GROMACS .gro file of N, CA and C in nm:
model
  312
    1MET      N    1   4.618   4.768   4.717
    1MET     CA    2   4.563   4.653   4.649
    1MET      C    3   4.678   4.577   4.583
    2ASP      N    4   4.684   4.449   4.610
    2ASP     CA    5   4.789   4.364   4.555
    2ASP      C    6   4.750   4.321   4.413
    3GLU      N    7   4.818   4.374   4.315
    3GLU     CA    8   4.788   4.345   4.175
    3GLU      C    9   4.810   4.198   4.138
    4ARG      N   10   4.894   4.127   4.214
    4ARG     CA   11   4.923   3.987   4.182
    4ARG      C   12   4.800   3.899   4.191
    5MET      N   13   4.703   3.938   4.273
    5MET     CA   14   4.583   3.855   4.289
    5MET      C   15   4.508   3.839   4.158
    6TRP      N   16   4.516   3.938   4.071
    6TRP     CA   17   4.444   3.932   3.944
    6TRP      C   18   4.508   3.836   3.844
    7HIS      N   19   4.633   3.797   3.868
    7HIS     CA   20   4.706   3.719   3.769
    7HIS      C   21   4.728   3.574   3.811
    8GLN      N   22   4.637   3.522   3.892
    8GLN     CA   23   4.644   3.381   3.930
    8GLN      C   24   4.587   3.296   3.816
    9SER      N   25   4.606   3.169   3.826
    9SER     CA   26   4.553   3.076   3.727
    9SER      C   27   4.404   3.100   3.707
   10SER      N   28   4.357   3.086   3.584
   10SER     CA   29   4.215   3.104   3.557
   10SER      C   30   4.131   2.994   3.620
   11ASP      N   31   4.196   2.890   3.671
   11ASP     CA   32   4.124   2.784   3.743
   11ASP      C   33   4.086   2.827   3.884
   12VAL      N   34   4.144   2.936   3.931
   12VAL     CA   35   4.122   2.984   4.067
   12VAL      C   36   4.027   3.103   4.063
   13SER      N   37   3.918   3.094   4.138
   13SER     CA   38   3.823   3.206   4.146
   13SER      C   39   3.856   3.290   4.269
   14LEU      N   40   3.838   3.421   4.255
   14LEU     CA   41   3.863   3.511   4.366
   14LEU      C   42   3.738   3.527   4.451
   15VAL      N   43   3.754   3.511   4.582
   15VAL     CA   44   3.648   3.535   4.678
   15VAL      C   45   3.693   3.657   4.757
   16ILE      N   46   3.628   3.770   4.732
   16ILE     CA   47   3.674   3.899   4.782
   16ILE      C   48   3.588   3.946   4.899
   17ARG      N   49   3.653   3.970   5.010
   17ARG     CA   50   3.585   4.021   5.129
   17ARG      C   51   3.564   4.172   5.113
   18THR      N   52   3.438   4.218   5.131
   18THR     CA   53   3.409   4.361   5.122
   18THR      C   54   3.361   4.418   5.255
   19ASP      N   55   3.338   4.332   5.353
   19ASP     CA   56   3.290   4.374   5.486
   19ASP      C   57   3.394   4.332   5.589
   20PHE      N   58   3.437   4.426   5.672
   20PHE     CA   59   3.539   4.396   5.772
   20PHE      C   60   3.486   4.411   5.914
   21ALA      N   61   3.353   4.418   5.927
   21ALA     CA   62   3.291   4.432   6.059
   21ALA      C   63   3.251   4.298   6.119
   22HIS      N   64   3.264   4.190   6.043
   22HIS     CA   65   3.219   4.058   6.088
   22HIS      C   66   3.328   3.953   6.069
   23PRO      N   67   3.436   3.960   6.144
   23PRO     CA   68   3.549   3.869   6.122
   23PRO      C   69   3.516   3.722   6.147
   24GLN      N   70   3.435   3.692   6.246
   24GLN     CA   71   3.402   3.551   6.273
   24GLN      C   72   3.320   3.491   6.159
   25GLU      N   73   3.230   3.569   6.104
   25GLU     CA   74   3.148   3.522   5.993
   25GLU      C   75   3.233   3.502   5.867
   26TRP      N   76   3.331   3.590   5.845
   26TRP     CA   77   3.423   3.575   5.732
   26TRP      C   78   3.500   3.444   5.745
   27THR      N   79   3.548   3.415   5.864
   27THR     CA   80   3.620   3.290   5.888
   27THR      C   81   3.529   3.170   5.862
   28ALA      N   82   3.404   3.180   5.904
   28ALA     CA   83   3.308   3.070   5.882
   28ALA      C   84   3.280   3.048   5.734
   29ILE      N   85   3.265   3.156   5.659
   29ILE     CA   86   3.240   3.142   5.514
   29ILE      C   87   3.362   3.083   5.445
   30GLN      N   88   3.481   3.125   5.483
   30GLN     CA   89   3.601   3.067   5.424
   30GLN      C   90   3.606   2.917   5.450
   31ALA      N   91   3.576   2.877   5.572
   31ALA     CA   92   3.578   2.734   5.607
   31ALA      C   93   3.475   2.657   5.526
   32ALA      N   94   3.357   2.714   5.511
   32ALA     CA   95   3.251   2.646   5.435
   32ALA      C   96   3.289   2.631   5.289
   33ILE      N   97   3.351   2.731   5.231
   33ILE     CA   98   3.392   2.724   5.091
   33ILE      C   99   3.507   2.625   5.072
   34ALA      N  100   3.599   2.623   5.166
   34ALA     CA  101   3.716   2.535   5.156
   34ALA      C  102   3.684   2.389   5.186
   35GLU      N  103   3.572   2.364   5.250
   35GLU     CA  104   3.533   2.227   5.287
   35GLU      C  105   3.501   2.145   5.162
   36PRO      N  106   3.540   2.018   5.159
   36PRO     CA  107   3.503   1.933   5.044
   36PRO      C  108   3.352   1.935   5.022
   37GLN      N  109   3.312   1.947   4.894
   37GLN     CA  110   3.171   1.965   4.860
   37GLN      C  111   3.102   1.838   4.810
   38THR      N  112   3.178   1.733   4.782
   38THR     CA  113   3.119   1.610   4.731
   38THR      C  114   3.177   1.491   4.806
   39GLU      N  115   3.117   1.377   4.785
   39GLU     CA  116   3.165   1.254   4.850
   39GLU      C  117   3.308   1.219   4.809
   40ASP      N  118   3.344   1.254   4.685
   40ASP     CA  119   3.480   1.221   4.640
   40ASP      C  120   3.582   1.328   4.676
   41GLY      N  121   3.540   1.427   4.756
   41GLY     CA  122   3.634   1.524   4.811
   41GLY      C  123   3.660   1.648   4.726
   42PHE      N  124   3.572   1.676   4.627
   42PHE     CA  125   3.592   1.796   4.546
   42PHE      C  126   3.594   1.921   4.635
   43THR      N  127   3.692   2.005   4.613
   43THR     CA  128   3.697   2.135   4.682
   43THR      C  129   3.705   2.246   4.577
   44ALA      N  130   3.651   2.359   4.612
   44ALA     CA  131   3.652   2.474   4.522
   44ALA      C  132   3.795   2.527   4.507
   45PHE      N  133   3.828   2.568   4.386
   45PHE     CA  134   3.959   2.629   4.360
   45PHE      C  135   3.942   2.780   4.373
   46VAL      N  136   3.971   2.831   4.491
   46VAL     CA  137   3.951   2.974   4.517
   46VAL      C  138   4.074   3.034   4.584
   47ALA      N  139   4.081   3.164   4.574
   47ALA     CA  140   4.179   3.242   4.649
   47ALA      C  141   4.100   3.345   4.727
   48PHE      N  142   4.118   3.348   4.856
   48PHE     CA  143   4.048   3.443   4.941
   48PHE      C  144   4.125   3.574   4.943
   49VAL      N  145   4.055   3.683   4.917
   49VAL     CA  146   4.115   3.816   4.914
   49VAL      C  147   4.064   3.891   5.037
   50ASP      N  148   4.155   3.917   5.128
   50ASP     CA  149   4.123   3.983   5.254
   50ASP      C  150   4.202   4.113   5.259
   51ASP      N  151   4.159   4.210   5.179
   51ASP     CA  152   4.233   4.333   5.159
   51ASP      C  153   4.136   4.451   5.177
   52ARG      N  154   4.167   4.537   5.272
   52ARG     CA  155   4.078   4.651   5.300
   52ARG      C  156   4.061   4.745   5.182
   53ALA      N  157   4.142   4.732   5.080
   53ALA     CA  158   4.123   4.813   4.959
   53ALA      C  159   3.988   4.782   4.895
   54PHE      N  160   3.930   4.666   4.925
   54PHE     CA  161   3.801   4.626   4.869
   54PHE      C  162   3.684   4.651   4.964
   55GLU      N  163   3.710   4.714   5.076
   55GLU     CA  164   3.603   4.738   5.174
   55GLU      C  165   3.491   4.821   5.110
   56GLY      N  166   3.369   4.765   5.114
   56GLY     CA  167   3.251   4.833   5.064
   56GLY      C  168   3.239   4.839   4.912
   57ILE      N  169   3.326   4.771   4.840
   57ILE     CA  170   3.324   4.778   4.694
   57ILE      C  171   3.196   4.714   4.639
   58THR      N  172   3.142   4.775   4.536
   58THR     CA  173   3.022   4.724   4.470
   58THR      C  174   3.064   4.650   4.343
   59PRO      N  175   2.973   4.573   4.284
   59PRO     CA  176   3.009   4.504   4.159
   59PRO      C  177   3.057   4.601   4.050
   60SER      N  178   2.990   4.712   4.033
   60SER     CA  179   3.033   4.806   3.928
   60SER      C  180   3.169   4.866   3.960
   61GLN      N  181   3.196   4.894   4.087
   61GLN     CA  182   3.328   4.945   4.126
   61GLN      C  183   3.435   4.838   4.104
   62LEU      N  184   3.401   4.712   4.130
   62LEU     CA  185   3.497   4.604   4.107
   62LEU      C  186   3.534   4.597   3.959
   63LEU      N  187   3.434   4.608   3.872
   63LEU     CA  188   3.460   4.603   3.729
   63LEU      C  189   3.552   4.715   3.683
   64GLU      N  190   3.550   4.826   3.753
   64GLU     CA  191   3.637   4.939   3.718
   64GLU      C  192   3.783   4.912   3.751
   65VAL      N  193   3.811   4.823   3.846
   65VAL     CA  194   3.950   4.798   3.886
   65VAL      C  195   4.007   4.667   3.832
   66VAL      N  196   3.925   4.590   3.761
   66VAL     CA  197   3.974   4.465   3.703
   66VAL      C  198   4.069   4.497   3.589
   67PRO      N  199   4.191   4.445   3.591
   67PRO     CA  200   4.287   4.471   3.482
   67PRO      C  201   4.237   4.415   3.349
   68ALA      N  202   4.278   4.476   3.242
   68ALA     CA  203   4.237   4.434   3.108
   68ALA      C  204   4.281   4.291   3.075
   69ASP      N  205   4.392   4.245   3.134
   69ASP     CA  206   4.442   4.112   3.103
   69ASP      C  207   4.394   4.005   3.200
   70PHE      N  208   4.295   4.036   3.281
   70PHE     CA  209   4.237   3.941   3.375
   70PHE      C  210   4.154   3.842   3.296
   71ASN      N  211   4.175   3.711   3.316
   71ASN     CA  212   4.109   3.611   3.233
   71ASN      C  213   4.016   3.518   3.310
   72HIS      N  214   3.946   3.569   3.408
   72HIS     CA  215   3.852   3.489   3.486
   72HIS      C  216   3.709   3.525   3.448
   73ALA      N  217   3.618   3.430   3.460
   73ALA     CA  218   3.479   3.453   3.424
   73ALA      C  219   3.402   3.526   3.532
   74VAL      N  220   3.431   3.494   3.659
   74VAL     CA  221   3.354   3.551   3.769
   74VAL      C  222   3.446   3.583   3.886
   75ALA      N  223   3.394   3.666   3.975
   75ALA     CA  224   3.455   3.689   4.106
   75ALA      C  225   3.340   3.685   4.206
   76PHE      N  226   3.369   3.650   4.328
   76PHE     CA  227   3.268   3.639   4.432
   76PHE      C  228   3.292   3.747   4.536
   77LEU      N  229   3.187   3.825   4.567
   77LEU     CA  230   3.197   3.929   4.668
   77LEU      C  231   3.126   3.884   4.794
   78VAL      N  232   3.199   3.884   4.903
   78VAL     CA  233   3.141   3.851   5.034
   78VAL      C  234   3.118   3.983   5.105
   79ASP      N  235   2.992   4.028   5.098
   79ASP     CA  236   2.956   4.158   5.154
   79ASP      C  237   2.885   4.141   5.288
   80THR      N  238   2.832   4.251   5.340
   80THR     CA  239   2.765   4.248   5.470
   80THR      C  240   2.648   4.151   5.469
   81LYS      N  241   2.569   4.150   5.362
   81LYS     CA  242   2.455   4.058   5.355
   81LYS      C  243   2.501   3.913   5.362
   82ALA      N  244   2.606   3.880   5.290
   82ALA     CA  245   2.657   3.742   5.292
   82ALA      C  246   2.704   3.702   5.431
   83LEU      N  247   2.756   3.797   5.504
   83LEU     CA  248   2.810   3.767   5.637
   83LEU      C  249   2.705   3.770   5.746
   84THR      N  250   2.590   3.832   5.721
   84THR     CA  251   2.490   3.846   5.828
   84THR      C  252   2.360   3.772   5.801
   85HIS      N  253   2.330   3.739   5.678
   85HIS     CA  254   2.206   3.667   5.646
   85HIS      C  255   2.226   3.519   5.672
   86PRO      N  256   2.126   3.451   5.729
   86PRO     CA  257   2.144   3.308   5.761
   86PRO      C  258   2.172   3.219   5.639
   87ASP      N  259   2.127   3.259   5.521
   87ASP     CA  260   2.151   3.179   5.400
   87ASP      C  261   2.287   3.206   5.336
   88ARG      N  262   2.361   3.306   5.384
   88ARG     CA  263   2.495   3.340   5.336
   88ARG      C  264   2.500   3.362   5.183
   89PRO      N  265   2.415   3.451   5.130
   89PRO     CA  266   2.414   3.472   4.984
   89PRO      C  267   2.537   3.549   4.938
   90ILE      N  268   2.624   3.481   4.866
   90ILE     CA  269   2.746   3.543   4.813
   90ILE      C  270   2.716   3.596   4.673
   91LEU      N  271   2.758   3.719   4.648
   91LEU     CA  272   2.732   3.785   4.522
   91LEU      C  273   2.833   3.739   4.417
   92VAL      N  274   2.783   3.690   4.305
   92VAL     CA  275   2.868   3.648   4.194
   92VAL      C  276   2.869   3.759   4.090
   93VAL      N  277   2.989   3.806   4.056
   93VAL     CA  278   3.002   3.915   3.959
   93VAL      C  279   3.052   3.855   3.828
   94ASN      N  280   2.974   3.873   3.723
   94ASN     CA  281   3.010   3.826   3.590
   94ASN      C  282   3.115   3.918   3.531
   95LEU      N  283   3.235   3.869   3.516
   95LEU     CA  284   3.344   3.950   3.462
   95LEU      C  285   3.349   3.946   3.309
   96TYR      N  286   3.275   3.855   3.247
   96TYR     CA  287   3.272   3.851   3.100
   96TYR      C  288   3.214   3.978   3.043
   97ASP      N  289   3.121   4.041   3.114
   97ASP     CA  290   3.064   4.167   3.066
   97ASP      C  291   3.170   4.275   3.058
   98TYR      N  292   3.275   4.258   3.136
   98TYR     CA  293   3.382   4.357   3.141
   98TYR      C  294   3.485   4.337   3.030
   99VAL      N  295   3.514   4.211   3.001
   99VAL     CA  296   3.623   4.180   2.908
   99VAL      C  297   3.584   4.220   2.766
  100GLU      N  298   3.661   4.311   2.708
  100GLU     CA  299   3.634   4.357   2.573
  100GLU      C  300   3.674   4.250   2.471
  101ASP      N  301   3.600   4.244   2.363
  101ASP     CA  302   3.630   4.155   2.253
  101ASP      C  303   3.624   4.008   2.290
  102LEU      N  304   3.553   3.973   2.397
  102LEU     CA  305   3.543   3.833   2.435
  102LEU      C  306   3.427   3.771   2.356
  103GLU      N  307   3.454   3.660   2.291
  103GLU     CA  308   3.349   3.594   2.213
  103GLU      C  309   3.270   3.502   2.305
  104ASP      N  310   3.141   3.486   2.272
  104ASP     CA  311   3.054   3.397   2.350
  104ASP      C  312   3.091   3.253   2.329
   0.00000   0.00000   0.00000
């Protein structure tokens, strides 16, 4: 697992691949996320994490490996359901629950 991914700008959200059995679908989801989302060309500020160290990871397991100095609000998990369901439901993991001493 590349520890540098956790220390990117807080403006960048991590999109973490957890399923490696559907490579074409992963490519399609990356393209859809990277595509401009509004008429004025807004694009999501994300970093795609394609690391087998995250294969099959669950939200609770992800929270166990998040470094204490990680300053992001959420991470997105692209699991088997996201890659195989027609609606492409991507799991959003709230990292604020993990961060100790974080004020609301």
